[in-house]
Coordinates of C-alpha atoms and ligand atoms in Angstrom, one line a residue:
X924 CA 13.9 49.3 -62.0
X925 CA 12.1 47.1 -64.7
X926 CA 9.2 49.0 -66.7
X927 CA 7.3 46.5 -68.9
X928 CA 5.7 47.3 -72.3
X929 CA 2.6 45.2 -72.7
X930 CA 0.0 44.6 -75.0
X931 CA -1.3 43.3 -78.1
X932 CA 0.9 43.4 -81.9
X933 CA 0.1 46.6 -82.3
X934 CA -0.9 48.4 -79.5
X935 CA 2.3 50.1 -80.0
X936 CA 5.0 48.4 -77.6
X937 CA 7.8 49.4 -80.3
X938 CA 7.0 52.6 -81.1
X939 CA 6.7 53.6 -76.7
X940 CA 9.7 52.3 -75.9
X941 CA 11.2 54.5 -77.7
X942 CA 9.5 57.6 -76.7
X943 CA 10.5 56.5 -73.6
X944 CA 13.6 56.8 -73.9
X945 CA 14.0 59.2 -76.0
X946 CA 11.4 60.9 -72.8
X947 CA 14.5 60.1 -70.5
X948 CA 17.8 60.3 -71.7
X949 CA 17.5 64.4 -70.9
X950 CA 17.7 63.4 -67.9
X951 CA 20.7 61.5 -65.8
X952 CA 19.9 58.8 -65.4
X953 CA 21.1 55.0 -67.0
X954 CA 18.3 54.1 -69.8
X955 CA 18.4 51.2 -71.1
X956 CA 15.6 49.3 -73.8
X957 CA 15.5 45.2 -74.2
X958 CA 14.0 42.1 -75.9
X959 CA 14.1 38.9 -75.4
X960 CA 16.6 37.6 -78.6
X961 CA 15.6 34.2 -80.0
X962 CA 17.1 31.4 -80.4
X963 CA 15.1 28.4 -80.1
X964 CA 12.3 29.6 -81.0
X965 CA 13.5 30.4 -84.2
X966 CA 14.0 26.7 -84.9
X967 CA 9.9 27.1 -84.3
X968 CA 10.1 29.7 -87.7
X969 CA 12.1 27.1 -89.7
X970 CA 10.4 24.0 -89.0
X971 CA 7.2 26.0 -89.5
X972 CA 9.2 27.0 -93.2
X973 CA 10.0 23.6 -93.6
X974 CA 6.4 22.0 -93.2
X975 CA 4.2 25.5 -94.4
X976 CA 6.5 26.9 -96.7
X977 CA 6.2 30.5 -94.6
X978 CA 8.1 30.7 -90.7
X979 CA 5.1 32.3 -89.4
X980 CA 2.5 29.0 -90.3
X981 CA 3.0 27.7 -87.1
X982 CA -0.5 26.9 -85.9
X983 CA -2.1 24.2 -85.2
X984 CA 0.9 22.5 -87.2
X985 CA 3.5 22.7 -84.7
X986 CA 1.8 21.8 -81.0
X987 CA 0.6 24.6 -79.1
X988 CA 1.7 24.0 -76.2
X989 CA 5.5 22.8 -77.1
X990 CA 6.0 26.0 -78.7
X991 CA 4.5 28.2 -75.6
X992 CA 7.8 25.9 -73.8
X993 CA 10.2 26.9 -76.2
X994 CA 9.4 30.1 -76.1
X995 CA 9.4 30.7 -72.6
X996 CA 13.2 29.3 -72.2
X997 CA 13.9 32.2 -74.4
X998 CA 12.7 34.0 -71.8
X999 CA 14.2 32.9 -68.9
X1000 CA 17.5 32.6 -70.5
X1001 CA 17.5 36.3 -71.5
X1002 CA 15.8 37.1 -67.9
X1003 CA 18.8 34.9 -66.0
X1004 CA 21.3 35.7 -68.9
X1005 CA 21.3 39.5 -70.4
X1006 CA 17.7 40.7 -68.8
X1007 CA 19.4 40.6 -64.4
X1008 CA 22.5 42.5 -65.5
X1009 CA 21.3 45.1 -66.7
X1010 CA 18.7 46.2 -64.2
X1011 CA 21.2 45.4 -61.6
X1012 CA 23.7 48.5 -64.4
X1013 CA 20.4 50.6 -65.1
X1014 CA 17.8 53.2 -63.5
X1015 CA 15.5 52.3 -65.9
X1016 CA 15.0 48.4 -68.3
X1017 CA 12.2 49.5 -70.4
X1018 CA 11.8 46.0 -71.9
X1019 CA 9.7 45.8 -75.1
X1020 CA 6.8 42.9 -74.2
X1021 CA 7.6 40.8 -70.8
X1022 CA 5.6 38.0 -68.8
X1023 CA 2.4 38.7 -69.8
X1024 CA 2.9 39.1 -73.1
X1025 CA 4.0 35.3 -72.9
X1026 CA 1.7 34.2 -70.4
X1027 CA -1.2 35.7 -72.3
X1028 CA 0.2 34.3 -76.0
X1029 CA 0.3 30.9 -73.9
X1030 CA -2.8 31.3 -73.4
X1031 CA -5.0 32.6 -75.6
X1032 CA -3.3 29.0 -77.5
X1033 CA -5.2 27.2 -74.6
X1034 CA -1.6 25.9 -73.4
X1035 CA -2.4 25.7 -68.7
X1036 CA 1.3 23.0 -69.2
X1037 CA 2.6 24.4 -65.4
X1038 CA 6.7 23.7 -67.1
X1039 CA 5.5 26.4 -68.6
X1040 CA 4.2 29.2 -66.3
X1041 CA 6.7 27.4 -63.6
X1042 CA 9.7 28.9 -66.7
X1043 CA 7.5 32.4 -66.3
X1044 CA 7.5 32.6 -61.6
X1045 CA 11.1 32.2 -62.6
X1046 CA 11.5 35.2 -64.5
X1047 CA 13.1 38.8 -63.5
X1048 CA 9.7 40.3 -61.9
X1049 CA 9.2 43.7 -63.2
X1050 CA 8.2 46.5 -61.3
X1051 CA 5.5 47.4 -63.3
X1052 CA 3.7 46.3 -66.6
X1053 CA 2.0 48.6 -68.7
X1054 CA -0.7 47.2 -70.2
X1055 CA -1.8 49.1 -73.8
X1056 CA -4.7 48.1 -74.7
X1057 CA -6.8 48.8 -77.2
X1058 CA -10.2 47.2 -79.5
X1059 CA -8.2 44.1 -81.7
X1060 CA -10.2 46.4 -85.1
X1061 CA -7.5 49.4 -84.1
X1062 CA -4.9 47.7 -84.4
X1063 CA -5.5 45.5 -87.1
X1064 CA -5.8 48.9 -88.8
X1065 CA -2.3 49.9 -88.4
X1066 CA -1.1 47.3 -89.4
X1067 CA -2.6 47.4 -92.3
X1068 CA -1.3 50.9 -92.5
X1069 CA 2.5 49.3 -91.8
X1070 CA 4.4 49.9 -94.0
X1071 CA 7.7 48.5 -92.0
X1072 CA 6.2 44.8 -91.8
X1073 CA 3.5 43.1 -93.3
X1074 CA 0.6 41.6 -91.1
X1075 CA 2.5 37.9 -89.9
X1076 CA -0.4 34.8 -89.8
X1077 CA -1.7 34.9 -86.0
X1078 CA -1.8 39.2 -86.5
X1079 CA -6.2 38.5 -87.5
X1080 CA -8.7 40.6 -85.8
X1081 CA -10.4 36.9 -84.5
X1082 CA -7.1 35.7 -83.1
X1083 CA -5.8 39.4 -82.0
X1084 CA -9.4 40.2 -80.2
X1085 CA -8.4 36.3 -77.0
X1086 CA -5.1 37.3 -77.1
X1087 CA -6.3 40.8 -75.6
X1088 CA -8.3 39.0 -73.3
X1089 CA -5.8 37.0 -71.8
X1090 CA -3.5 40.0 -71.2
X1091 CA -6.8 41.8 -69.0
X1092 CA -7.0 38.5 -67.3
X1093 CA -3.8 38.4 -66.3
X1094 CA -3.1 41.6 -65.9
X1095 CA -6.6 42.0 -63.6
X1096 CA -5.0 39.8 -61.0
X1097 CA -1.7 41.3 -60.5
X1098 CA -1.1 44.6 -58.6
X1099 CA 1.8 45.3 -60.2
X1100 CA -0.2 46.4 -64.2
X1101 CA -1.4 48.9 -64.7
X1102 CA -4.0 49.0 -67.9
X1103 CA -3.7 52.1 -70.1
X1104 CA -5.6 53.1 -72.8
X1105 CA -3.2 52.9 -76.4
X1106 CA -6.3 54.2 -78.9
X1107 CA -5.0 58.1 -78.4
X1108 CA -2.3 59.5 -80.4
X1109 CA 1.6 58.7 -79.2
X1110 CA 2.2 61.3 -77.7
X1111 CA -0.3 60.2 -75.0
X1112 CA -0.1 56.8 -74.5
X1113 CA 4.2 58.3 -73.6
X1114 CA 2.8 61.0 -71.3
X1115 CA 0.5 58.1 -69.1
X1116 CA 3.4 56.3 -69.3
X1117 CA 6.3 58.6 -68.0
X1118 CA 3.3 58.8 -65.3
X1119 CA 2.6 56.2 -64.1
X1120 CA 6.8 55.8 -64.1
X1121 CA 6.4 59.1 -61.4
X1122 CA 4.0 57.7 -59.1
X1123 CA 5.0 54.2 -58.2
X1124 CA 9.1 54.4 -58.8
X1125 CA 10.5 56.3 -56.0
X1126 CA 13.2 58.4 -56.7
X1127 CA 12.2 59.1 -60.6
X1128 CA 9.6 60.8 -59.0
X1129 CA 12.6 63.8 -58.3
X1130 CA 13.9 63.5 -61.3
X1131 CA 16.5 66.8 -62.1
X1132 CA 15.4 67.9 -66.2
X1133 CA 18.3 68.8 -67.8
X1134 CA 18.2 71.7 -70.6
X1135 CA 18.7 69.7 -73.4
Ligands
ADP574 N1 -0.3 56.0 -80.8 C1 -0.4 55.5 -82.2 N2 -1.2 56.0 -83.2 C2 -1.1 54.8 -83.8 N3 -0.4 55.0 -85.0 C3 0.1 54.1 -83.8 C4 0.3 54.4 -82.3 N4 0.9 53.7 -82.3 C5 1.9 53.3 -82.2 N5 1.6 53.7 -84.3 C6 1.6 52.7 -85.3 O1 0.9 51.3 -85.5 C7 1.4 50.8 -86.0 C8 2.1 49.3 -84.2 O2 2.9 49.6 -83.8 P1 4.3 49.5 -83.1 O3 5.3 50.1 -82.5 O4 5.5 48.1 -84.1 O5 3.6 48.2 -82.8 P2 4.3 46.7 -81.5 O6 5.4 46.6 -80.4 O7 2.9 46.0 -80.1 O8 3.5 45.3 -82.1 C9 3.6 51.4 -86.4 O9 3.4 51.1 -87.3 C10 3.2 52.1 -85.5 O10 3.8 53.6 -86.4
TYD575 C1 4.8 36.4 -77.4 C2 5.3 35.7 -78.1 C3 5.2 35.7 -79.3 N1 4.3 34.1 -80.2 C4 4.6 35.2 -81.7 C5 3.5 35.6 -82.1 C6 4.4 37.0 -82.3 O1 4.4 38.0 -84.2 C7 5.9 36.7 -83.1 C8 7.0 37.1 -83.0 O2 6.7 37.5 -81.1 P1 8.4 38.7 -81.0 O3 10.0 38.4 -82.3 O4 8.7 39.4 -79.7 O5 7.6 39.5 -82.1 P2 7.0 42.0 -82.5 O6 9.0 41.4 -83.5 O7 6.0 41.1 -83.9 O8 6.8 42.0 -81.3 O9 5.6 35.0 -82.4 C9 3.7 33.3 -80.0 O10 3.6 32.0 -80.1 N2 4.0 33.0 -78.6 C10 4.6 34.0 -77.6 O11 4.7 34.3 -76.5

């Protein structure tokens, strides 16, 4: 089962991937985490650094269509070279981000180029995408509190509002995408994700709990 955890920056994707992994590790299941390795996209950040003096100041200086095409190429490469094999070897793969995220970012940056969209059609399709949804205001507060990583240029209220709307618009059209409320304690969000997995994926409903 390929489970994609989606949401705007700071919505708690990485936190949930970690928590769901912890909970599933109590069961006799092979569970692995996945996240796209950026390669060509890193050159976009290098270019932004060269042009603007900071790697995340890429917008609007580097045309969005060039950037999103580059991101899409990295996502497809990762899907074909690593993710597909991982899914074959594992009972559950927890994907931090996923096609919904990448399509939403492209849309938020106004990219409608068909080539980008066709590349995402070729990427492995998650069995289930869980969109952790919460208002951009709540996320900005979390990002400001986040000690480990300073806020990036695109982690601002105005842009995150647009990204959130793009997520919701794209998710609404996908039957394999479920929106959950992310404005709750971490454990409550994890509970929701696990119960959605059990409900939807045959086999996960008959998990045999192993005593720790
Ligand atoms: N349910 C939650 N309530 C409050 N803070 C949270 C919650 N989930 C995550 N956080 C905090 O919010 C910040 C962003 O979470 P993170 O998992 O890094 O998000 P993402 O991977 O979506 O960017 C982190 O500092 C994290 O500790
Ligand atoms: C997912 C995505 C990210 N980005 C930008 C915004 C992200 O903050 C940045 C890095 O992505 P990523 O490494 O996935 O972010 P994080 O470590 O916060 O999970 O690249 C795009 O421009 N397009 C995209 O499709």
